[in-house]
Coordinates of C-alpha atoms and ligand atoms in Angstrom, one line a residue:
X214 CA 0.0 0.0 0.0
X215 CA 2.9 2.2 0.5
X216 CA 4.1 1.5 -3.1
X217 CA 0.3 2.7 -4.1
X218 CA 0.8 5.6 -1.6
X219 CA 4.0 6.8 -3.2
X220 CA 2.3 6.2 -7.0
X221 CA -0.2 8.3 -6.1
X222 CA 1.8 11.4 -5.4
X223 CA 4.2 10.7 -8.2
X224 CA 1.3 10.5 -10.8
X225 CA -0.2 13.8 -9.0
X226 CA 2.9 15.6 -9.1
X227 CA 3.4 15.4 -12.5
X228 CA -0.1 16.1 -13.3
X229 CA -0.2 19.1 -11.5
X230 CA 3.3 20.0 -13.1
X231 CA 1.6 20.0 -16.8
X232 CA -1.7 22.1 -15.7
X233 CA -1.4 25.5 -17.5
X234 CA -5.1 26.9 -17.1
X235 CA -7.3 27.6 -14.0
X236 CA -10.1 25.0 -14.9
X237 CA -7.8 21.7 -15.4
X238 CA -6.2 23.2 -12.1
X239 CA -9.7 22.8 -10.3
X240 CA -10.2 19.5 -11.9
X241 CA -6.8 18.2 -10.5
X242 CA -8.0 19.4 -7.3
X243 CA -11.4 17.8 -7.3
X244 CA -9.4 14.3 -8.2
X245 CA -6.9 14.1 -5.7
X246 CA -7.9 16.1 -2.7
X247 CA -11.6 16.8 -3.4
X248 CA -14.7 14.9 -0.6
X249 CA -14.4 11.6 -3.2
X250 CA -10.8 12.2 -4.5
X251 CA -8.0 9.8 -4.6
X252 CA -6.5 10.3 -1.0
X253 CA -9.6 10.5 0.4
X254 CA -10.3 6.5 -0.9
X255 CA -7.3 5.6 -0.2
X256 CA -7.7 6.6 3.6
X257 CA -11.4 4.8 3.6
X258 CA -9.5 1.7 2.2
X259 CA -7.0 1.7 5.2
X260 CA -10.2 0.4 7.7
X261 CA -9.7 -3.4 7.3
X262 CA -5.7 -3.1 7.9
X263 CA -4.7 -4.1 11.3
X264 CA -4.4 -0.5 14.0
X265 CA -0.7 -0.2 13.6
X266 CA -0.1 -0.1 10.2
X267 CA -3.4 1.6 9.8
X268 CA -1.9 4.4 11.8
X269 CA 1.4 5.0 10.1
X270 CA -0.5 4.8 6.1
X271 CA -2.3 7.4 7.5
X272 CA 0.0 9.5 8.9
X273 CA 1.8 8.9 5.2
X274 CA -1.1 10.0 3.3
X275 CA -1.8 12.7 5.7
X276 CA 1.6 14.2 4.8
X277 CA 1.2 13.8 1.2
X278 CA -2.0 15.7 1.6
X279 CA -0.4 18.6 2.9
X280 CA 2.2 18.6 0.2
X281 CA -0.4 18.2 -2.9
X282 CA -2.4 21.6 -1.4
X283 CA 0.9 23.1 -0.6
X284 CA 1.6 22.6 -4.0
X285 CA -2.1 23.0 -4.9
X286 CA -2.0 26.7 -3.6
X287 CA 1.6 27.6 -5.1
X288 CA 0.9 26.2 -8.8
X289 CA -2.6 28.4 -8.2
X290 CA -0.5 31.6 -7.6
X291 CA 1.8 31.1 -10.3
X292 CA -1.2 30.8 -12.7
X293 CA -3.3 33.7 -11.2
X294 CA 0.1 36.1 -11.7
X295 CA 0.9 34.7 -15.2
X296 CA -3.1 35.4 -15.8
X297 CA -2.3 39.1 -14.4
X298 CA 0.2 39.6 -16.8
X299 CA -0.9 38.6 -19.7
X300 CA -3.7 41.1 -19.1
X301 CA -1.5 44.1 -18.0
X302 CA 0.4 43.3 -21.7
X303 CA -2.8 43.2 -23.5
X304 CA -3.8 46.9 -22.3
X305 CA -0.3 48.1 -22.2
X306 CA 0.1 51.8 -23.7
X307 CA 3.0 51.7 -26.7
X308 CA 4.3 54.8 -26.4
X309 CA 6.3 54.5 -29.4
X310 CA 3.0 55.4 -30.9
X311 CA 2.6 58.7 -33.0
X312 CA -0.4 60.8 -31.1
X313 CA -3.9 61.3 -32.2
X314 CA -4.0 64.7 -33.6
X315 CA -6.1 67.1 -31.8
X316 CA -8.5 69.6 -34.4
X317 CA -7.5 72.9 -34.0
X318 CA -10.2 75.4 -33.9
X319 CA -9.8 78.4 -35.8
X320 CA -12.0 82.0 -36.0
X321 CA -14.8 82.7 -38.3
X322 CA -13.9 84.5 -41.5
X323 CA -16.3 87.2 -39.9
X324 CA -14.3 87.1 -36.6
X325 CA -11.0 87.8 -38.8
X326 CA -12.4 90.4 -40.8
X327 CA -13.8 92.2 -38.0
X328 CA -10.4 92.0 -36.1
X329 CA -8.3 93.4 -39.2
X330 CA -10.8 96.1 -39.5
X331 CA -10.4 97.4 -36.2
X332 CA -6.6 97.0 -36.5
X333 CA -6.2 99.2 -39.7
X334 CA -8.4 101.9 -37.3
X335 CA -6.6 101.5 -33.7
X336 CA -3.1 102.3 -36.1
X337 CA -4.5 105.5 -36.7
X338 CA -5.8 106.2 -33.1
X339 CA -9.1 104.9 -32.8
X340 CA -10.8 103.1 -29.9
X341 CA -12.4 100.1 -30.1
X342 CA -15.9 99.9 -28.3
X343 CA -19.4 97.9 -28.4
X344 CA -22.6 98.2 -27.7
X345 CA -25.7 96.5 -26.7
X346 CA -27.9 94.4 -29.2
X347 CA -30.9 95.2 -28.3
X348 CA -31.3 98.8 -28.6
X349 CA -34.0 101.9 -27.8
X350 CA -35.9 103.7 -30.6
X351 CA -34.6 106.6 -29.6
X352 CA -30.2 105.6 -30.1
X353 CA -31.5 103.9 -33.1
X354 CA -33.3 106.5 -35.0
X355 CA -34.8 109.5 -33.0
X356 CA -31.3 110.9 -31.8
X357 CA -30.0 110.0 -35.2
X358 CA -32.7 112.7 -36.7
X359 CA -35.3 110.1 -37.9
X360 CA -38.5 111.0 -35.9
X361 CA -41.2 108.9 -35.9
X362 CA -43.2 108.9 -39.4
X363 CA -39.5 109.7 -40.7
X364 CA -39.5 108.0 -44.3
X365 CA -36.3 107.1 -43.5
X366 CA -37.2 104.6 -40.9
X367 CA -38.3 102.4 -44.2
X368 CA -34.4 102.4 -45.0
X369 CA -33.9 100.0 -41.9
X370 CA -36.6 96.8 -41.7
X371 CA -36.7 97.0 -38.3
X372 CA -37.3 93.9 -35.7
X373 CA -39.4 94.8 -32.9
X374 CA -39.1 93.8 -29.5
X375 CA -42.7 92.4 -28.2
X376 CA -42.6 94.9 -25.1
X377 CA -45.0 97.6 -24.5
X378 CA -45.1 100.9 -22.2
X379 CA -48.2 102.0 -20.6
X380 CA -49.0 104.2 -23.3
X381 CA -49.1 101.6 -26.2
X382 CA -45.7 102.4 -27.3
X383 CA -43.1 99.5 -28.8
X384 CA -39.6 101.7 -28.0
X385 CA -37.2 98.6 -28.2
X386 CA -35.7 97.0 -30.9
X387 CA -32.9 94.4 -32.4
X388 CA -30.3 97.3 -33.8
X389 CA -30.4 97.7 -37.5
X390 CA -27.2 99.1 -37.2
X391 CA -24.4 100.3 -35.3
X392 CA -24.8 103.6 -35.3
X393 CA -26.9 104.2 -32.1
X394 CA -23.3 103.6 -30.3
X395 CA -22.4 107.1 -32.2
X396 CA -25.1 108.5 -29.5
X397 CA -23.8 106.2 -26.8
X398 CA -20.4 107.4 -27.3
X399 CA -20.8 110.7 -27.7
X400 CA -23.4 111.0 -24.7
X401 CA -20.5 109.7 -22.3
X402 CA -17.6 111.2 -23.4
X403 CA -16.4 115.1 -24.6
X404 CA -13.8 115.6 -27.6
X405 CA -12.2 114.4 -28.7
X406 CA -13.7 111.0 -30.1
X407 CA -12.4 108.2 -32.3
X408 CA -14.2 105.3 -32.1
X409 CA -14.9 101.9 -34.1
X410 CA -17.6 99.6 -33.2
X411 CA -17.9 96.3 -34.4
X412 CA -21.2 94.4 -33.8
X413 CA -24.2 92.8 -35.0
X414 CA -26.6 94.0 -36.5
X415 CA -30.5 92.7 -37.1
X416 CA -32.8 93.3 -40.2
X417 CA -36.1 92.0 -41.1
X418 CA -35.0 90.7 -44.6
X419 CA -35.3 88.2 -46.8
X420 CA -32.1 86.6 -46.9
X421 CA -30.7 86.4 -50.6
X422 CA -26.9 86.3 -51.6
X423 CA -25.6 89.7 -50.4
X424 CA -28.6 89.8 -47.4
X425 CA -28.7 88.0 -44.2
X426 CA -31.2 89.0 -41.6
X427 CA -27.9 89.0 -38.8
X428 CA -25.1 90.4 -39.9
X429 CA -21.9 92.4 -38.7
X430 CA -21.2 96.2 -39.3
X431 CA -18.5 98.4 -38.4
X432 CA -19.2 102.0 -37.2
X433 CA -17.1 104.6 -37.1
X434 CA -17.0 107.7 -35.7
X435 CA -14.4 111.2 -35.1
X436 CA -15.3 114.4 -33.5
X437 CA -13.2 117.1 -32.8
X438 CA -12.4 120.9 -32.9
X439 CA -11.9 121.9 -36.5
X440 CA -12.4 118.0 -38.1
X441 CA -12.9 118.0 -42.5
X442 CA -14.5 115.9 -44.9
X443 CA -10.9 115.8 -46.1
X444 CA -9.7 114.6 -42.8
X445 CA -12.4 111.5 -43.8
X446 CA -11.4 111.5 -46.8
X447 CA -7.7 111.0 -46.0
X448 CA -8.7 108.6 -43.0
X449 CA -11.3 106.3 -45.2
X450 CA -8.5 106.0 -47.9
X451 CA -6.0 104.7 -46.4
X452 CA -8.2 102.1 -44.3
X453 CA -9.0 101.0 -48.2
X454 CA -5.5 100.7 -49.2
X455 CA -4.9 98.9 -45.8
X456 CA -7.5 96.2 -46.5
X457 CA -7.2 95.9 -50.3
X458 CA -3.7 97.1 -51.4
X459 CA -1.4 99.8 -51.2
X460 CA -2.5 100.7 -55.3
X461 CA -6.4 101.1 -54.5
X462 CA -8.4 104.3 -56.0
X463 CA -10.7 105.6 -53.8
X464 CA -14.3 107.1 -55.0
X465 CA -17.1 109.6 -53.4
X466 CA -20.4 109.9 -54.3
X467 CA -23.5 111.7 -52.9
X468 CA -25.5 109.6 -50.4
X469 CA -28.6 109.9 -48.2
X470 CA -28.4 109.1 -44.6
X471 CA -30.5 111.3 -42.5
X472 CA -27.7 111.6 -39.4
X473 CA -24.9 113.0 -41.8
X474 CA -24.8 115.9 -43.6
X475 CA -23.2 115.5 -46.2
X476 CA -22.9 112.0 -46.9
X477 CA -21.9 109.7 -49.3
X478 CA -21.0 106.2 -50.0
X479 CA -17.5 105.5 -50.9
X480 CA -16.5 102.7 -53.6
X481 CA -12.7 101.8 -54.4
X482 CA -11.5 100.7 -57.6
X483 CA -12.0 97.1 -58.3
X484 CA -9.0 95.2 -57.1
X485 CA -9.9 92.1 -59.2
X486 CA -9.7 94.0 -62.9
X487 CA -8.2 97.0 -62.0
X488 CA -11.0 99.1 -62.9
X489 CA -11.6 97.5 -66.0
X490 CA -15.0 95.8 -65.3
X491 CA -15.4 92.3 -64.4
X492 CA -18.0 90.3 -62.7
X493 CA -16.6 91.5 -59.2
X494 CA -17.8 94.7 -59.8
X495 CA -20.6 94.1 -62.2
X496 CA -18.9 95.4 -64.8
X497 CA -18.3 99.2 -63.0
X498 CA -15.1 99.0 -62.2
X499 CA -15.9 100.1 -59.2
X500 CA -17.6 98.4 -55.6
X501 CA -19.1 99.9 -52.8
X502 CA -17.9 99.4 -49.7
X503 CA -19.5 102.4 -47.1
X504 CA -21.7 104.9 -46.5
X505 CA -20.1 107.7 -44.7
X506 CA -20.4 111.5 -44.1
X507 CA -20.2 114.6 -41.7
X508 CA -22.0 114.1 -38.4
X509 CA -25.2 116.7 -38.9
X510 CA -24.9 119.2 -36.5
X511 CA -28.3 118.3 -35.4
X512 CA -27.0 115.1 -33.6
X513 CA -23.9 116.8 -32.5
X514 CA -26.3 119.5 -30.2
X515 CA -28.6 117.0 -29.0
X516 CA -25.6 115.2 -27.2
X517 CA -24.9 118.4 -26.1
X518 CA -21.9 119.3 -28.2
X519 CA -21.6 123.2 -29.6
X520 CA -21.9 122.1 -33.4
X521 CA -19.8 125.5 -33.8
X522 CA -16.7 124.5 -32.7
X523 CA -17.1 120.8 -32.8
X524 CA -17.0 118.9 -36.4
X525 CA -16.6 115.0 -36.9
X526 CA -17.2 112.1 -39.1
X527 CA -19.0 108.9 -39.4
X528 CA -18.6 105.7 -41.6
X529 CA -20.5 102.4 -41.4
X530 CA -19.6 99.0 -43.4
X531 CA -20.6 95.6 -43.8
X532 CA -18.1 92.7 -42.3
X533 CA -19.1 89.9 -44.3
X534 CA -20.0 92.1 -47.5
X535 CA -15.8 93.5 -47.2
X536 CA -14.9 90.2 -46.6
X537 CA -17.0 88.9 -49.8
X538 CA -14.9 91.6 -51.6
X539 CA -11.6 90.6 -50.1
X540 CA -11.7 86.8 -50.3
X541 CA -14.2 86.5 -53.6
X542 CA -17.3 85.0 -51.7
X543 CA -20.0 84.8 -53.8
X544 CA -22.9 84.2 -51.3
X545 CA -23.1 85.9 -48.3
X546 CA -24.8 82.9 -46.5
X547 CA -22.0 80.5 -46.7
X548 CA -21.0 82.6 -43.4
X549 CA -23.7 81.2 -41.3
X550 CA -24.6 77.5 -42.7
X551 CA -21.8 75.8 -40.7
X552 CA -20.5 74.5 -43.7
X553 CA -16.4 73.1 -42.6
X554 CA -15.3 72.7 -46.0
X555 CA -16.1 76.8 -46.5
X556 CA -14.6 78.0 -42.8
X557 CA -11.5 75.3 -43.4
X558 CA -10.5 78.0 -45.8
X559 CA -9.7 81.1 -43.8
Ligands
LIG320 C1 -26.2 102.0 -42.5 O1 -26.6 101.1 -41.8 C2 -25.7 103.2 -41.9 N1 -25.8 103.2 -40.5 C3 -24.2 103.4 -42.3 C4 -23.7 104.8 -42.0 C5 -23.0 105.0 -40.8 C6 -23.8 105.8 -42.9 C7 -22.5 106.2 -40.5 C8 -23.3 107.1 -42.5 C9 -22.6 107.2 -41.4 P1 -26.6 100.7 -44.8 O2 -28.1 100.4 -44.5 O3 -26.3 101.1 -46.1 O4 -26.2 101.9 -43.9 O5 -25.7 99.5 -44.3 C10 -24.3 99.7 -44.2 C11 -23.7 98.4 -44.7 O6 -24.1 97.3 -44.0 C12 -24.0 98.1 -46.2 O7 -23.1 98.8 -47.1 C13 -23.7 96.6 -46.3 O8 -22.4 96.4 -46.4 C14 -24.2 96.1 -44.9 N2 -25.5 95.6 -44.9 C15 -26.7 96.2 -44.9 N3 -27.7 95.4 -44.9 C16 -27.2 94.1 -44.9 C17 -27.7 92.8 -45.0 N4 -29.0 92.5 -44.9 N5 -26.9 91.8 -45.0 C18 -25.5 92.0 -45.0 N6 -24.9 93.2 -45.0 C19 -25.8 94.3 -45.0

């Protein structure tokens, strides 16, 4: 029986040295040290042997019990760390590997234009300053001498704000444009001024290539003792040449706008054909990119100013419309559809 005894462990042994997963581990264990395993049988078989011998098989197999779980629990470590490793390799990090690229944002053509706009204007000593969207009747066309029933008022489709004071009046408003912050301006500061002001501006319009009914203006405005049209003149000119080249022409015409007197609209010679006539310019040779004029001394003296010593002048321009001009965009709404393969361009 000792003979079978010594078998036993040998056969075990090697089993357990050839076991290389968890589940023939548990199977080994079940067959040799398990409730019905080998030793267990083996120590049932020893009852008919005589008390002596019976005593020192057992204290044998008893031994070789110990030993089989001490190896038991050692080979069961061994597998469980090899198992913890193989894991920790699979989610290892290479870091040999080249990164992910990370998508650069960059600012809206609008964004870009406005900023070069207001740089070409702080060089020569303006301000930059802005002003709320929603505006008051009164900064966006009574102070800017259009009165109620004005005809003028039909120049700007204005968007109402649904709010009503006790007499029935509707006094607020989406700005049509960025000249109530001349009024702003001027109502908070004395001469002398020099202002831009970028900002958006709201129009109740049907939206076609050159219209959008949100859109970005620039306003400017001057005012000082003893200011010319030829000080605008000068000042508009070389923002042109700034924006659109150093050999650009520069063109004034009459224009109607009810808070400048007089004004105009200035064009610049067409940079695409030189003046020639193209489709850029619709074949004029020339494109508009202002209106402009003298601040009317009517504005100037209900801010208090004395229009007798104090002259200025004011410009307003289109963002997207300049950079339309600049970049050859041919519809204005390519700005605002959120199209990547348009803004991946500026
Ligand atoms: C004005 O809004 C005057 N406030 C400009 C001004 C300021 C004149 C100071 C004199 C002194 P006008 O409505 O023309 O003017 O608009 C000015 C510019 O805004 C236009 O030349 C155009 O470039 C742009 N603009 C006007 N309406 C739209 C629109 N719906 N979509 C895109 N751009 C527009």
């Amino acid at each position: 029986m000792r003979e079978e005894l010594e078998k036993l462990k040998t056969k075990a042994l090697a089993e357990l040295e050839a076991i290389d997963g968890e589940e023939d581990l548990e199977e080994w264990r079940i067959a040799y040290l398990g409730r019905k395993g080998a030793i267990t049988s083996f120590l049932r078989g020893l009852v008919s042997l005589p008390l002596e011998e019976r005593r020192a098989l057992g204290a044998l197999a008893n031994e070789m019990k110990s030993l089989l779980e001490k190896r038991f629990a050692e080979t069961e470590k061994a597998l469980k760390a090899a198992e913890a490793a193989r894991l920790a390799e699979k989610g290892r990090i290479d870091v040999t590997l080249p990164g992910r690229p990370v998508p650069l944002g960059r600012l809206h053509p609008a964004t870009q234009m406005i900023r070069e706009i207001c740089a070409a204007f702080t060089s020569m000593g303006f301000r930059v300053v802005e002003g709320p969207d929603v505006e008051w009747d009164y900064y966006s066309f009574e102070a800017l001498n259009i009165p109620k029933g004005h005809p003028a008022r039909d120049m700007w489709n204005t968007l109402w704000i649904d709010y009503q004071t006790e007499d029935g009046e509707r006094p607020m408003l989406l700005r049509p444009h960025t000249s109530p912050m001349q009024i702003r301006v001027m109502e908070k500061t004395r001469p002398p001024v020099r202002v831009v002001v970028p900002g958006r501006c709201y129009r109740y319009e049907a939206t076609d290539a050159t219209h959008e009914s949100a859109f970005f203006q620039v306003e400017g405005l001057a005012v000082d003792d003893g200011i010319t049209f030829a000080n605008m003149k000068g000042t508009l000119y070389e923002f042109a040449r700034r924006i659109f080249g150093a050999e650009r022409k520069a063109r004034f015409r009459c224009d109607y706008f009810p808070f400048v007197e007089p004004g105009v609209e200035m064009a610049i010679d067409c940079f695409a054909c030189g003046g020639k006539g193209c489709r850029i310019c619709k074949e004029s040779g020339w494109i508009e990119i202002m209106g402009a004029g003298m601040v009317h001394p009517g504005v100037l003296e209900r801010v208090g100013y004395d229009s007798s010593i104090y002259t200025g002048f004011a410009f307003g321009l289109g963002v997207e419309r300049m950079a339309m001009l600049k970049y050859g965009i041919e519809d204005i709404r390519l700005f605002y559809s959120n199209d990547m393969r348009f803004l991946r361009q500026f």
